[in-house]
Short mmCIF file of C-alpha atoms in Angstrom, two decimals:
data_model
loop_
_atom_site.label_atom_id
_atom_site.label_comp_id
_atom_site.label_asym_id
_atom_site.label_seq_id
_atom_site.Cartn_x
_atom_site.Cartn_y
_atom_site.Cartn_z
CA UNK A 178 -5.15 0.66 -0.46
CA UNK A 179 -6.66 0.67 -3.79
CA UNK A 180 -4.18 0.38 -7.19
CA UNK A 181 -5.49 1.62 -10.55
CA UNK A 182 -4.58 -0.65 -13.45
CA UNK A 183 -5.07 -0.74 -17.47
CA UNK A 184 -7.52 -3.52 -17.89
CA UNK A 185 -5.55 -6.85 -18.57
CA UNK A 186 -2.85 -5.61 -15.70
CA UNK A 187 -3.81 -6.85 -12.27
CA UNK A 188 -2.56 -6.68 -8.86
CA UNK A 189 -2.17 -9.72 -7.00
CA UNK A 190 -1.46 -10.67 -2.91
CA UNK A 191 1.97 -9.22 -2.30
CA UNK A 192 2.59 -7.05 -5.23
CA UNK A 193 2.36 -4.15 -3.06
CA UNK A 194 4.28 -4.03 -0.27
CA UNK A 195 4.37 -1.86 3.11
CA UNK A 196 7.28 -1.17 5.06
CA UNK A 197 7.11 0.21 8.67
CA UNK A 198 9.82 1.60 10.88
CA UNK A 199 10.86 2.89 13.87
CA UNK A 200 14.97 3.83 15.09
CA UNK A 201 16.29 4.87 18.06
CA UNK A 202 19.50 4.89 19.69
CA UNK A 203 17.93 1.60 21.31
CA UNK A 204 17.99 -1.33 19.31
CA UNK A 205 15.40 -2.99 21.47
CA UNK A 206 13.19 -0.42 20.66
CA UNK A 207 13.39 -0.13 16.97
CA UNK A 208 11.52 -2.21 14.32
CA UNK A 209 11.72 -2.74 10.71
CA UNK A 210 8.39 -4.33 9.56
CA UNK A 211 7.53 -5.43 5.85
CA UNK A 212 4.39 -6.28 4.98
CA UNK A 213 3.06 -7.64 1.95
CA UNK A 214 -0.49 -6.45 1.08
CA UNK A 215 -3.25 -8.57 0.15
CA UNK A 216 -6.74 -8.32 -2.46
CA UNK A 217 -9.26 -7.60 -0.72
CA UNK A 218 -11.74 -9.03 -3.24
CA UNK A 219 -14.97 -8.43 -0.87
CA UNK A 220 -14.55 -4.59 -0.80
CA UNK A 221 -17.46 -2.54 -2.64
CA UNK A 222 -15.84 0.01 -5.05
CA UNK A 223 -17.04 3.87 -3.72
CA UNK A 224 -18.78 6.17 -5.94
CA UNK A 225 -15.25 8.30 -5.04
CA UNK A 226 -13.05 5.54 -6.82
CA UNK A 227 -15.10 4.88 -9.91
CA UNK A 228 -15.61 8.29 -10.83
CA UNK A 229 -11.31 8.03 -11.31
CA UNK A 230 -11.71 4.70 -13.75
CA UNK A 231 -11.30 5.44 -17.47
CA UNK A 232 -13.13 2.59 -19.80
CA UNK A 233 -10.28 0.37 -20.11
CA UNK A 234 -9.40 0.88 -16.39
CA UNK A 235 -9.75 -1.06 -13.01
CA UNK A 236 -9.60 -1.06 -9.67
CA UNK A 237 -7.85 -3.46 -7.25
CA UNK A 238 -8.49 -2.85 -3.49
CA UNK A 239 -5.95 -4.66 -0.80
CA UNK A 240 -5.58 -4.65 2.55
CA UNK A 241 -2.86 -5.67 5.55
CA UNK A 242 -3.98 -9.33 6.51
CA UNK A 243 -5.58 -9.73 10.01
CA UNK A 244 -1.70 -10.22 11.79
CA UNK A 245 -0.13 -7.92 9.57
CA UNK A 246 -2.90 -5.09 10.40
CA UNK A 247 -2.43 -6.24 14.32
CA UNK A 248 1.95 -6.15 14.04
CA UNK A 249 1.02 -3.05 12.68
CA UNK A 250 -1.33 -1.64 15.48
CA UNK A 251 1.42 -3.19 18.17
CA UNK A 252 3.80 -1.06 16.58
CA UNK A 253 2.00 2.04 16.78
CA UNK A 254 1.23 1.53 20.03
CA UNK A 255 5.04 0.96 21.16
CA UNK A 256 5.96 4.10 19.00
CA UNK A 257 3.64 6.27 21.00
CA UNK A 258 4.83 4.72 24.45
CA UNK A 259 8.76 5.40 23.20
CA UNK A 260 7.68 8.81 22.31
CA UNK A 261 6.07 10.01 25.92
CA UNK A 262 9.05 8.56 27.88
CA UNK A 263 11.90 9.98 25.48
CA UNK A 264 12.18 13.65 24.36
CA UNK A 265 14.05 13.01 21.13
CA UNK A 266 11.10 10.54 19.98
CA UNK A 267 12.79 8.42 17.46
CA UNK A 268 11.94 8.59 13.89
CA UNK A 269 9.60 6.50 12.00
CA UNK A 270 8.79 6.12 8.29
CA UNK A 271 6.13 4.57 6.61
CA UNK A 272 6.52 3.74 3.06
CA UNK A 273 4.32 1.95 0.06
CA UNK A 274 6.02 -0.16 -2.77
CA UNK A 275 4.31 -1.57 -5.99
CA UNK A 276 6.90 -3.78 -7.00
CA UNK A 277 5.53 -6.25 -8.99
CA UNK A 278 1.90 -6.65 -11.74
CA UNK A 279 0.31 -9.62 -13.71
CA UNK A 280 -0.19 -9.42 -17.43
CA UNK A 281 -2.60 -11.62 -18.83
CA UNK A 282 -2.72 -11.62 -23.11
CA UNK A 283 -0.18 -10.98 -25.25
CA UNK A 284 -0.71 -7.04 -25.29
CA UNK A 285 2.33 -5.10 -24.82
CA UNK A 286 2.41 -2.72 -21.87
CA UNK A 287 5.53 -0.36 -22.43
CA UNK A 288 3.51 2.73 -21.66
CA UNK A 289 0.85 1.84 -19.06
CA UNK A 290 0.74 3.46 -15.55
CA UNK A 291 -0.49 2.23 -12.10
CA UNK A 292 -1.94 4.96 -9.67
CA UNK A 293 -1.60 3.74 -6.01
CA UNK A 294 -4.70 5.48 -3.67
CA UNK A 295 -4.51 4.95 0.12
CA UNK A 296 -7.70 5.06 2.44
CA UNK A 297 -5.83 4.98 6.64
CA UNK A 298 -9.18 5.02 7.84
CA UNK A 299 -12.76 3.30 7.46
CA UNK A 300 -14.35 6.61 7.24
CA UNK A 301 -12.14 8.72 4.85
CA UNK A 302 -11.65 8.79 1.28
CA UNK A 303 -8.94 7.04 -0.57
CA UNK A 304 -6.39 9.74 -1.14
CA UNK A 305 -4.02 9.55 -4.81
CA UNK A 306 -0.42 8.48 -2.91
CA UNK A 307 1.42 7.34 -6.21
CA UNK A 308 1.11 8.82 -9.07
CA UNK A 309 1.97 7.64 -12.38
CA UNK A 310 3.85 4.63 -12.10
CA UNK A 311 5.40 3.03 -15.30
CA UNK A 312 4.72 -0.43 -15.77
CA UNK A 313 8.10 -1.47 -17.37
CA UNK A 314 9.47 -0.50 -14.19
CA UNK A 315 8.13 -3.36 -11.82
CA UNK A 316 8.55 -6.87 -11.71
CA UNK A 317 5.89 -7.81 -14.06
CA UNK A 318 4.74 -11.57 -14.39
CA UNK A 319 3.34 -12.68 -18.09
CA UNK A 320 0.20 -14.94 -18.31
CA UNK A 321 -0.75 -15.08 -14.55
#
């Protein structure tokens, strides 16, 4: 996941979030999952991503934490096991939240948007999932 912020607006461990489900008509088989995403401060920005930065823009690439990523991976796995012994399959969402940014200085954000890009794979690009997000509508922590 990578989110695209003004400069003086970052994104910090678990200010994105991502929620995972499965239901069925058997509760021992459905899952609700949250997980919070983390910075991944060692990734190496792609040519791809900073031909999207403006001047007074950055990049902030996170990642599910080593459990979260294998929770994740253990639910996939009991998804596709559900689905080749049941014909009706169940039905699973997957969903991404930015719910919260850090503003450092005294600059006033009321018009500044957040792009959220998401990569599901090592070897594809990062793909533009939300679009446009207005900062005055998250949680957003002054001075951090």
């Amino acid at each position: 996941m990578a989110v695209k912020s003004p400069d003086g607006v970052s994104v910090n461990d678990g200010d994105v979030v991502l929620d995972f489900s499965f239901r069925t008509g058997e509760p021992e088989s459905s899952f609700n999952h949250t997980f919070p995403v983390i910075v991944d401060s060692d990734y190496a920005l792609s040519a791809e991503l900073k031909d999207e930065l403006e001047n007074d823009e950055q990049f902030t690439v996170m990642r599910l934490s080593e459990a979260d990523a294998q929770r994740m991976k253990s639910g996939q796995k009991a998804i596709r096991e559900y689905r080749s012994q049941h014909e009706e399959g169940g039905a699973g969402s997957i969903n991404v939240r930015l719910i919260s940014a850090c503003q450092s200085g005294g600059s006033a954000w009321k018009d500044s948007e957040l792009d959220v890009y998401l990569k599901t794979d090592q070897s594809d690009e990062f793909l533009l999932f939300l679009d446009d997000i207005e900062l005055s509508e998250l949680d957003v922590k002054n001075g951090c």
